[in-house]
mmCIF file with all atom_site columns, C-alpha atoms and ligand atoms in Angstrom:
data_model
loop_
_atom_site.group_PDB
_atom_site.id
_atom_site.type_symbol
_atom_site.label_atom_id
_atom_site.label_alt_id
_atom_site.label_comp_id
_atom_site.label_asym_id
_atom_site.label_entity_id
_atom_site.label_seq_id
_atom_site.pdbx_PDB_ins_code
_atom_site.Cartn_x
_atom_site.Cartn_y
_atom_site.Cartn_z
_atom_site.occupancy
_atom_site.B_iso_or_equiv
_atom_site.pdbx_formal_charge
_atom_site.auth_seq_id
_atom_site.auth_comp_id
_atom_site.auth_asym_id
_atom_site.auth_atom_id
_atom_site.pdbx_PDB_model_num
ATOM   1   C CA . MET A 1 1   ? -11.852 1.501   64.321 1.00 89.00 ? 1   MET A CA 1
ATOM   2   C CA . ARG A 1 2   ? -11.873 1.331   60.477 1.00 97.00 ? 2   ARG A CA 1
ATOM   3   C CA . GLU A 1 3   ? -13.984 3.595   58.441 1.00 98.00 ? 3   GLU A CA 1
ATOM   4   C CA . VAL A 1 4   ? -15.738 3.045   55.146 1.00 98.00 ? 4   VAL A CA 1
ATOM   5   C CA . VAL A 1 5   ? -16.545 6.234   53.227 1.00 98.00 ? 5   VAL A CA 1
ATOM   6   C CA . ALA A 1 6   ? -19.655 6.303   50.865 1.00 98.00 ? 6   ALA A CA 1
ATOM   7   C CA . GLY A 1 7   ? -20.448 9.092   48.377 1.00 98.00 ? 7   GLY A CA 1
ATOM   8   C CA . ALA A 1 8   ? -23.661 10.670  47.901 1.00 98.00 ? 8   ALA A CA 1
ATOM   9   C CA . VAL A 1 9   ? -22.536 11.947  44.315 1.00 98.00 ? 9   VAL A CA 1
ATOM   10  C CA . ILE A 1 10  ? -24.639 14.561  42.739 1.00 98.00 ? 10  ILE A CA 1
ATOM   11  C CA . GLY A 1 11  ? -24.520 15.219  38.953 1.00 98.00 ? 11  GLY A CA 1
ATOM   12  C CA . ASP A 1 12  ? -27.029 17.162  37.023 1.00 97.00 ? 12  ASP A CA 1
ATOM   13  C CA . GLY A 1 13  ? -29.475 17.135  39.944 1.00 97.00 ? 13  GLY A CA 1
ATOM   14  C CA . ARG A 1 14  ? -29.476 13.454  40.204 1.00 98.00 ? 14  ARG A CA 1
ATOM   15  C CA . LEU A 1 15  ? -27.935 10.909  42.609 1.00 98.00 ? 15  LEU A CA 1
ATOM   16  C CA . LEU A 1 16  ? -25.396 8.303   41.506 1.00 99.00 ? 16  LEU A CA 1
ATOM   17  C CA . LEU A 1 17  ? -25.966 4.526   42.754 1.00 99.00 ? 17  LEU A CA 1
ATOM   18  C CA . ALA A 1 18  ? -23.809 1.364   41.959 1.00 98.00 ? 18  ALA A CA 1
ATOM   19  C CA . GLN A 1 19  ? -24.852 -2.092  41.911 1.00 98.00 ? 19  GLN A CA 1
ATOM   20  C CA . ARG A 1 20  ? -22.929 -4.299  44.317 1.00 98.00 ? 20  ARG A CA 1
ATOM   21  C CA . THR A 1 21  ? -21.317 -7.832  42.974 1.00 97.00 ? 21  THR A CA 1
ATOM   22  C CA . TYR A 1 22  ? -20.499 -9.076  46.392 1.00 95.00 ? 22  TYR A CA 1
ATOM   23  C CA . PRO A 1 23  ? -20.704 -10.401 49.109 1.00 95.00 ? 23  PRO A CA 1
ATOM   24  C CA . THR A 1 24  ? -23.840 -12.479 48.206 1.00 96.00 ? 24  THR A CA 1
ATOM   25  C CA . ASP A 1 25  ? -26.087 -10.933 50.856 1.00 95.00 ? 25  ASP A CA 1
ATOM   26  C CA . VAL A 1 26  ? -25.886 -7.648  49.143 1.00 97.00 ? 26  VAL A CA 1
ATOM   27  C CA . ALA A 1 27  ? -25.068 -8.638  45.520 1.00 97.00 ? 27  ALA A CA 1
ATOM   28  C CA . GLY A 1 28  ? -27.444 -6.996  43.077 1.00 98.00 ? 28  GLY A CA 1
ATOM   29  C CA . LEU A 1 29  ? -28.392 -4.255  45.665 1.00 98.00 ? 29  LEU A CA 1
ATOM   30  C CA . TRP A 1 30  ? -27.518 -0.685  45.057 1.00 98.00 ? 30  TRP A CA 1
ATOM   31  C CA . GLU A 1 31  ? -25.215 1.511   47.166 1.00 98.00 ? 31  GLU A CA 1
ATOM   32  C CA . LEU A 1 32  ? -23.595 4.835   47.500 1.00 98.00 ? 32  LEU A CA 1
ATOM   33  C CA . PRO A 1 33  ? -20.021 3.876   45.873 1.00 98.00 ? 33  PRO A CA 1
ATOM   34  C CA . GLY A 1 34  ? -16.818 4.287   48.219 1.00 98.00 ? 34  GLY A CA 1
ATOM   35  C CA . GLY A 1 35  ? -14.432 2.200   50.174 1.00 98.00 ? 35  GLY A CA 1
ATOM   36  C CA . LYS A 1 36  ? -12.303 1.973   53.191 1.00 98.00 ? 36  LYS A CA 1
ATOM   37  C CA . VAL A 1 37  ? -10.295 4.567   54.430 1.00 98.00 ? 37  VAL A CA 1
ATOM   38  C CA . GLU A 1 38  ? -6.579  3.737   54.435 1.00 98.00 ? 38  GLU A CA 1
ATOM   39  C CA . ALA A 1 39  ? -3.868  4.688   57.132 1.00 97.00 ? 39  ALA A CA 1
ATOM   40  C CA . GLY A 1 40  ? -2.877  8.305   56.613 1.00 97.00 ? 40  GLY A CA 1
ATOM   41  C CA . GLU A 1 41  ? -5.791  9.166   54.395 1.00 98.00 ? 41  GLU A CA 1
ATOM   42  C CA . THR A 1 42  ? -8.538  11.737  55.170 1.00 98.00 ? 42  THR A CA 1
ATOM   43  C CA . ARG A 1 43  ? -12.062 10.672  54.566 1.00 98.00 ? 43  ARG A CA 1
ATOM   44  C CA . GLU A 1 44  ? -12.106 13.178  51.617 1.00 98.00 ? 44  GLU A CA 1
ATOM   45  C CA . GLN A 1 45  ? -8.911  11.694  50.289 1.00 98.00 ? 45  GLN A CA 1
ATOM   46  C CA . ALA A 1 46  ? -10.159 8.032   50.407 1.00 98.00 ? 46  ALA A CA 1
ATOM   47  C CA . LEU A 1 47  ? -13.626 8.933   48.806 1.00 98.00 ? 47  LEU A CA 1
ATOM   48  C CA . ARG A 1 48  ? -11.785 10.673  45.990 1.00 98.00 ? 48  ARG A CA 1
ATOM   49  C CA . ARG A 1 49  ? -9.503  7.871   45.481 1.00 98.00 ? 49  ARG A CA 1
ATOM   50  C CA . GLU A 1 50  ? -12.180 5.091   45.688 1.00 98.00 ? 50  GLU A CA 1
ATOM   51  C CA . LEU A 1 51  ? -14.265 6.956   43.199 1.00 98.00 ? 51  LEU A CA 1
ATOM   52  C CA . GLY A 1 52  ? -11.409 7.443   40.818 1.00 98.00 ? 52  GLY A CA 1
ATOM   53  C CA . GLU A 1 53  ? -10.562 3.658   40.968 1.00 98.00 ? 53  GLU A CA 1
ATOM   54  C CA . GLU A 1 54  ? -14.178 2.038   40.875 1.00 98.00 ? 54  GLU A CA 1
ATOM   55  C CA . LEU A 1 55  ? -15.805 4.630   38.473 1.00 98.00 ? 55  LEU A CA 1
ATOM   56  C CA . GLY A 1 56  ? -13.156 6.790   36.833 1.00 98.00 ? 56  GLY A CA 1
ATOM   57  C CA . ILE A 1 57  ? -14.803 9.912   38.143 1.00 98.00 ? 57  ILE A CA 1
ATOM   58  C CA . GLU A 1 58  ? -13.469 13.090  39.881 1.00 98.00 ? 58  GLU A CA 1
ATOM   59  C CA . VAL A 1 59  ? -15.763 14.817  42.445 1.00 98.00 ? 59  VAL A CA 1
ATOM   60  C CA . ARG A 1 60  ? -15.797 17.696  44.928 1.00 98.00 ? 60  ARG A CA 1
ATOM   61  C CA . VAL A 1 61  ? -16.459 16.318  48.200 1.00 98.00 ? 61  VAL A CA 1
ATOM   62  C CA . GLY A 1 62  ? -18.729 18.217  50.775 1.00 98.00 ? 62  GLY A CA 1
ATOM   63  C CA . ARG A 1 63  ? -20.486 17.904  54.136 1.00 98.00 ? 63  ARG A CA 1
ATOM   64  C CA . GLN A 1 64  ? -21.022 14.553  55.998 1.00 98.00 ? 64  GLN A CA 1
ATOM   65  C CA . LEU A 1 65  ? -24.503 13.180  55.340 1.00 98.00 ? 65  LEU A CA 1
ATOM   66  C CA . GLY A 1 66  ? -26.580 11.901  57.981 1.00 96.00 ? 66  GLY A CA 1
ATOM   67  C CA . ASP A 1 67  ? -25.114 9.810   60.707 1.00 97.00 ? 67  ASP A CA 1
ATOM   68  C CA . PRO A 1 68  ? -22.480 7.170   60.623 1.00 97.00 ? 68  PRO A CA 1
ATOM   69  C CA . VAL A 1 69  ? -23.832 3.624   60.381 1.00 97.00 ? 69  VAL A CA 1
ATOM   70  C CA . PRO A 1 70  ? -22.024 0.876   62.425 1.00 96.00 ? 70  PRO A CA 1
ATOM   71  C CA . LEU A 1 71  ? -21.262 -2.277  60.043 1.00 95.00 ? 71  LEU A CA 1
ATOM   72  C CA . ARG A 1 72  ? -19.435 -4.434  62.609 1.00 94.00 ? 72  ARG A CA 1
ATOM   73  C CA . ALA A 1 73  ? -17.834 -3.671  66.128 1.00 95.00 ? 73  ALA A CA 1
ATOM   74  C CA . ASP A 1 74  ? -14.564 -2.377  64.229 1.00 97.00 ? 74  ASP A CA 1
ATOM   75  C CA . LEU A 1 75  ? -16.097 -0.958  60.986 1.00 97.00 ? 75  LEU A CA 1
ATOM   76  C CA . VAL A 1 76  ? -18.207 2.090   60.630 1.00 98.00 ? 76  VAL A CA 1
ATOM   77  C CA . LEU A 1 77  ? -19.810 3.719   57.518 1.00 98.00 ? 77  LEU A CA 1
ATOM   78  C CA . VAL A 1 78  ? -19.728 7.383   56.528 1.00 98.00 ? 78  VAL A CA 1
ATOM   79  C CA . ALA A 1 79  ? -21.543 9.194   53.903 1.00 98.00 ? 79  ALA A CA 1
ATOM   80  C CA . LEU A 1 80  ? -20.233 12.505  52.321 1.00 98.00 ? 80  LEU A CA 1
ATOM   81  C CA . ALA A 1 81  ? -22.016 14.470  49.904 1.00 98.00 ? 81  ALA A CA 1
ATOM   82  C CA . ALA A 1 82  ? -20.015 15.179  46.715 1.00 98.00 ? 82  ALA A CA 1
ATOM   83  C CA . ASP A 1 83  ? -20.568 16.914  43.411 1.00 98.00 ? 83  ASP A CA 1
ATOM   84  C CA . LEU A 1 84  ? -19.275 15.148  40.119 1.00 98.00 ? 84  LEU A CA 1
ATOM   85  C CA . ILE A 1 85  ? -16.756 17.442  38.446 1.00 98.00 ? 85  ILE A CA 1
ATOM   86  C CA . LYS A 1 86  ? -15.218 15.352  35.752 1.00 98.00 ? 86  LYS A CA 1
ATOM   87  C CA . GLY A 1 87  ? -15.841 12.131  33.914 1.00 98.00 ? 87  GLY A CA 1
ATOM   88  C CA . SER A 1 88  ? -18.735 9.662   33.291 1.00 98.00 ? 88  SER A CA 1
ATOM   89  C CA . PRO A 1 89  ? -18.915 6.726   35.574 1.00 98.00 ? 89  PRO A CA 1
ATOM   90  C CA . ARG A 1 90  ? -17.908 3.479   34.396 1.00 98.00 ? 90  ARG A CA 1
ATOM   91  C CA . PRO A 1 91  ? -18.104 0.693   36.568 1.00 98.00 ? 91  PRO A CA 1
ATOM   92  C CA . GLU A 1 92  ? -14.963 -1.166  37.207 1.00 96.00 ? 92  GLU A CA 1
ATOM   93  C CA . GLU A 1 93  ? -16.020 -3.193  40.299 1.00 96.00 ? 93  GLU A CA 1
ATOM   94  C CA . HIS A 1 94  ? -19.825 -2.832  40.191 1.00 98.00 ? 94  HIS A CA 1
ATOM   95  C CA . SER A 1 95  ? -22.212 -4.436  37.827 1.00 98.00 ? 95  SER A CA 1
ATOM   96  C CA . ALA A 1 96  ? -23.907 -1.255  36.730 1.00 98.00 ? 96  ALA A CA 1
ATOM   97  C CA . VAL A 1 97  ? -24.431 2.531   37.774 1.00 98.00 ? 97  VAL A CA 1
ATOM   98  C CA . ARG A 1 98  ? -27.452 4.725   37.435 1.00 98.00 ? 98  ARG A CA 1
ATOM   99  C CA . TRP A 1 99  ? -28.498 8.181   38.109 1.00 98.00 ? 99  TRP A CA 1
ATOM   100 C CA . VAL A 1 100 ? -31.782 8.485   40.049 1.00 98.00 ? 100 VAL A CA 1
ATOM   101 C CA . GLU A 1 101 ? -34.170 11.196  41.056 1.00 98.00 ? 101 GLU A CA 1
ATOM   102 C CA . THR A 1 102 ? -36.116 11.351  44.353 1.00 98.00 ? 102 THR A CA 1
ATOM   103 C CA . PRO A 1 103 ? -39.196 9.163   43.278 1.00 98.00 ? 103 PRO A CA 1
ATOM   104 C CA . GLU A 1 104 ? -37.124 6.423   41.678 1.00 98.00 ? 104 GLU A CA 1
ATOM   105 C CA . LEU A 1 105 ? -34.859 6.572   44.890 1.00 98.00 ? 105 LEU A CA 1
ATOM   106 C CA . GLU A 1 106 ? -38.082 6.193   47.118 1.00 98.00 ? 106 GLU A CA 1
ATOM   107 C CA . SER A 1 107 ? -39.570 3.232   44.958 1.00 98.00 ? 107 SER A CA 1
ATOM   108 C CA . MET A 1 108 ? -36.075 1.508   45.052 1.00 98.00 ? 108 MET A CA 1
ATOM   109 C CA . ALA A 1 109 ? -35.801 1.880   48.820 1.00 98.00 ? 109 ALA A CA 1
ATOM   110 C CA . ALA A 1 110 ? -39.718 0.592   49.120 1.00 98.00 ? 110 ALA A CA 1
ATOM   111 C CA . ARG A 1 111 ? -38.595 -2.559  47.074 1.00 98.00 ? 111 ARG A CA 1
ATOM   112 C CA . GLY A 1 112 ? -35.427 -3.137  49.336 1.00 98.00 ? 112 GLY A CA 1
ATOM   113 C CA . GLU A 1 113 ? -33.141 -2.595  46.511 1.00 98.00 ? 113 GLU A CA 1
ATOM   114 C CA . LEU A 1 114 ? -30.794 -0.449  48.698 1.00 98.00 ? 114 LEU A CA 1
ATOM   115 C CA . VAL A 1 115 ? -27.957 -1.976  50.534 1.00 98.00 ? 115 VAL A CA 1
ATOM   116 C CA . PRO A 1 116 ? -29.418 -2.125  54.292 1.00 96.00 ? 116 PRO A CA 1
ATOM   117 C CA . ALA A 1 117 ? -26.935 0.283   55.795 1.00 96.00 ? 117 ALA A CA 1
ATOM   118 C CA . ASP A 1 118 ? -27.439 3.043   52.943 1.00 97.00 ? 118 ASP A CA 1
ATOM   119 C CA . ALA A 1 119 ? -31.186 2.824   53.177 1.00 97.00 ? 119 ALA A CA 1
ATOM   120 C CA . ALA A 1 120 ? -30.709 4.508   56.792 1.00 96.00 ? 120 ALA A CA 1
ATOM   121 C CA . TRP A 1 121 ? -29.827 7.750   54.825 1.00 98.00 ? 121 TRP A CA 1
ATOM   122 C CA . LEU A 1 122 ? -33.027 7.782   52.549 1.00 98.00 ? 122 LEU A CA 1
ATOM   123 C CA . ASP A 1 123 ? -34.333 10.848  54.028 1.00 98.00 ? 123 ASP A CA 1
ATOM   124 C CA . ASP A 1 124 ? -30.740 12.506  54.094 1.00 98.00 ? 124 ASP A CA 1
ATOM   125 C CA . LEU A 1 125 ? -30.626 11.674  50.423 1.00 98.00 ? 125 LEU A CA 1
ATOM   126 C CA . ILE A 1 126 ? -33.922 13.178  49.607 1.00 98.00 ? 126 ILE A CA 1
ATOM   127 C CA . GLU A 1 127 ? -33.207 16.394  51.253 1.00 98.00 ? 127 GLU A CA 1
ATOM   128 C CA . LEU A 1 128 ? -29.735 16.557  49.448 1.00 98.00 ? 128 LEU A CA 1
ATOM   129 C CA . LEU A 1 129 ? -31.613 16.017  46.014 1.00 98.00 ? 129 LEU A CA 1
ATOM   130 C CA . ALA A 1 130 ? -34.190 18.527  46.893 1.00 97.00 ? 130 ALA A CA 1
ATOM   131 C CA . VAL A 1 131 ? -31.405 21.410  47.254 1.00 89.00 ? 131 VAL A CA 1
ATOM   132 C CA . ARG A 1 132 ? -29.723 20.497  44.167 1.00 74.00 ? 132 ARG A CA 1
HETATM 133 O O1 . C5P B 2 .   ? -16.942 -1.747  49.005 1.00 78.81 ? 1   C5P B O1 1
HETATM 134 P P1 . C5P B 2 .   ? -16.333 -2.419  50.159 1.00 78.81 ? 1   C5P B P1 1
HETATM 135 O O2 . C5P B 2 .   ? -16.451 -3.907  50.022 1.00 78.81 ? 1   C5P B O2 1
HETATM 136 O O3 . C5P B 2 .   ? -14.928 -1.980  50.579 1.00 78.81 ? 1   C5P B O3 1
HETATM 137 O O4 . C5P B 2 .   ? -16.990 -1.934  51.465 1.00 78.81 ? 1   C5P B O4 1
HETATM 138 C C1 . C5P B 2 .   ? -16.715 -2.508  52.765 1.00 78.81 ? 1   C5P B C1 1
HETATM 139 C C2 . C5P B 2 .   ? -17.979 -2.712  53.627 1.00 78.81 ? 1   C5P B C2 1
HETATM 140 O O5 . C5P B 2 .   ? -18.814 -1.473  53.539 1.00 78.81 ? 1   C5P B O5 1
HETATM 141 C C3 . C5P B 2 .   ? -18.824 -4.019  52.960 1.00 78.81 ? 1   C5P B C3 1
HETATM 142 O O6 . C5P B 2 .   ? -19.417 -4.604  54.169 1.00 78.81 ? 1   C5P B O6 1
HETATM 143 C C4 . C5P B 2 .   ? -20.126 -3.110  52.329 1.00 78.81 ? 1   C5P B C4 1
HETATM 144 O O7 . C5P B 2 .   ? -21.332 -3.959  52.292 1.00 78.81 ? 1   C5P B O7 1
HETATM 145 C C5 . C5P B 2 .   ? -20.092 -1.744  53.239 1.00 78.81 ? 1   C5P B C5 1
HETATM 146 N N1 . C5P B 2 .   ? -20.592 -0.655  52.448 1.00 78.81 ? 1   C5P B N1 1
HETATM 147 C C6 . C5P B 2 .   ? -22.049 -0.449  52.638 1.00 78.81 ? 1   C5P B C6 1
HETATM 148 N N2 . C5P B 2 .   ? -22.432 0.612   51.942 1.00 78.81 ? 1   C5P B N2 1
HETATM 149 C C7 . C5P B 2 .   ? -21.582 1.468   51.021 1.00 78.81 ? 1   C5P B C7 1
HETATM 150 C C8 . C5P B 2 .   ? -20.457 1.050   50.851 1.00 78.81 ? 1   C5P B C8 1
HETATM 151 C C9 . C5P B 2 .   ? -19.900 -0.209  51.625 1.00 78.81 ? 1   C5P B C9 1
HETATM 152 O O8 . C5P B 2 .   ? -22.760 -0.978  53.438 1.00 78.81 ? 1   C5P B O8 1
HETATM 153 N N3 . C5P B 2 .   ? -22.171 2.491   50.448 1.00 78.81 ? 1   C5P B N3 1
#
């Protein structure tokens, strides 16, 4: 079983979302950025590496957010809360990034603008934003 780790990155009380460019079914939709955990890596190490490569940011990784979401028979998606500690996100592999507060996140979810797997974490994300 492979894992994909996604970061619920908080900076200045807002949540970071990144816009996907592929595959076509989710291109243009917004996600919690992250990527696959490689052999020998912890989830935390994988998330720190992916966010460095994709966005040029450093984060402090916290607790698991919500429940894992099965993507395929052999692939599961896990979200981790994280705090921005250094850098300003520059999209290397996404088409754009944005920082959102709860009302905007809710509108995006209602309009179907989040990738489907991540939309399952909406309540957890709202709770995370509420305590920051
Ligand atoms: O980003 P990457 O292509 O490595 O992601 C691997 C898989 O995880 C893809 O199927 C992607 O759609 C999914 N994913 C997701 N939500 C995220 C990050 C990745 O559904 N936040």
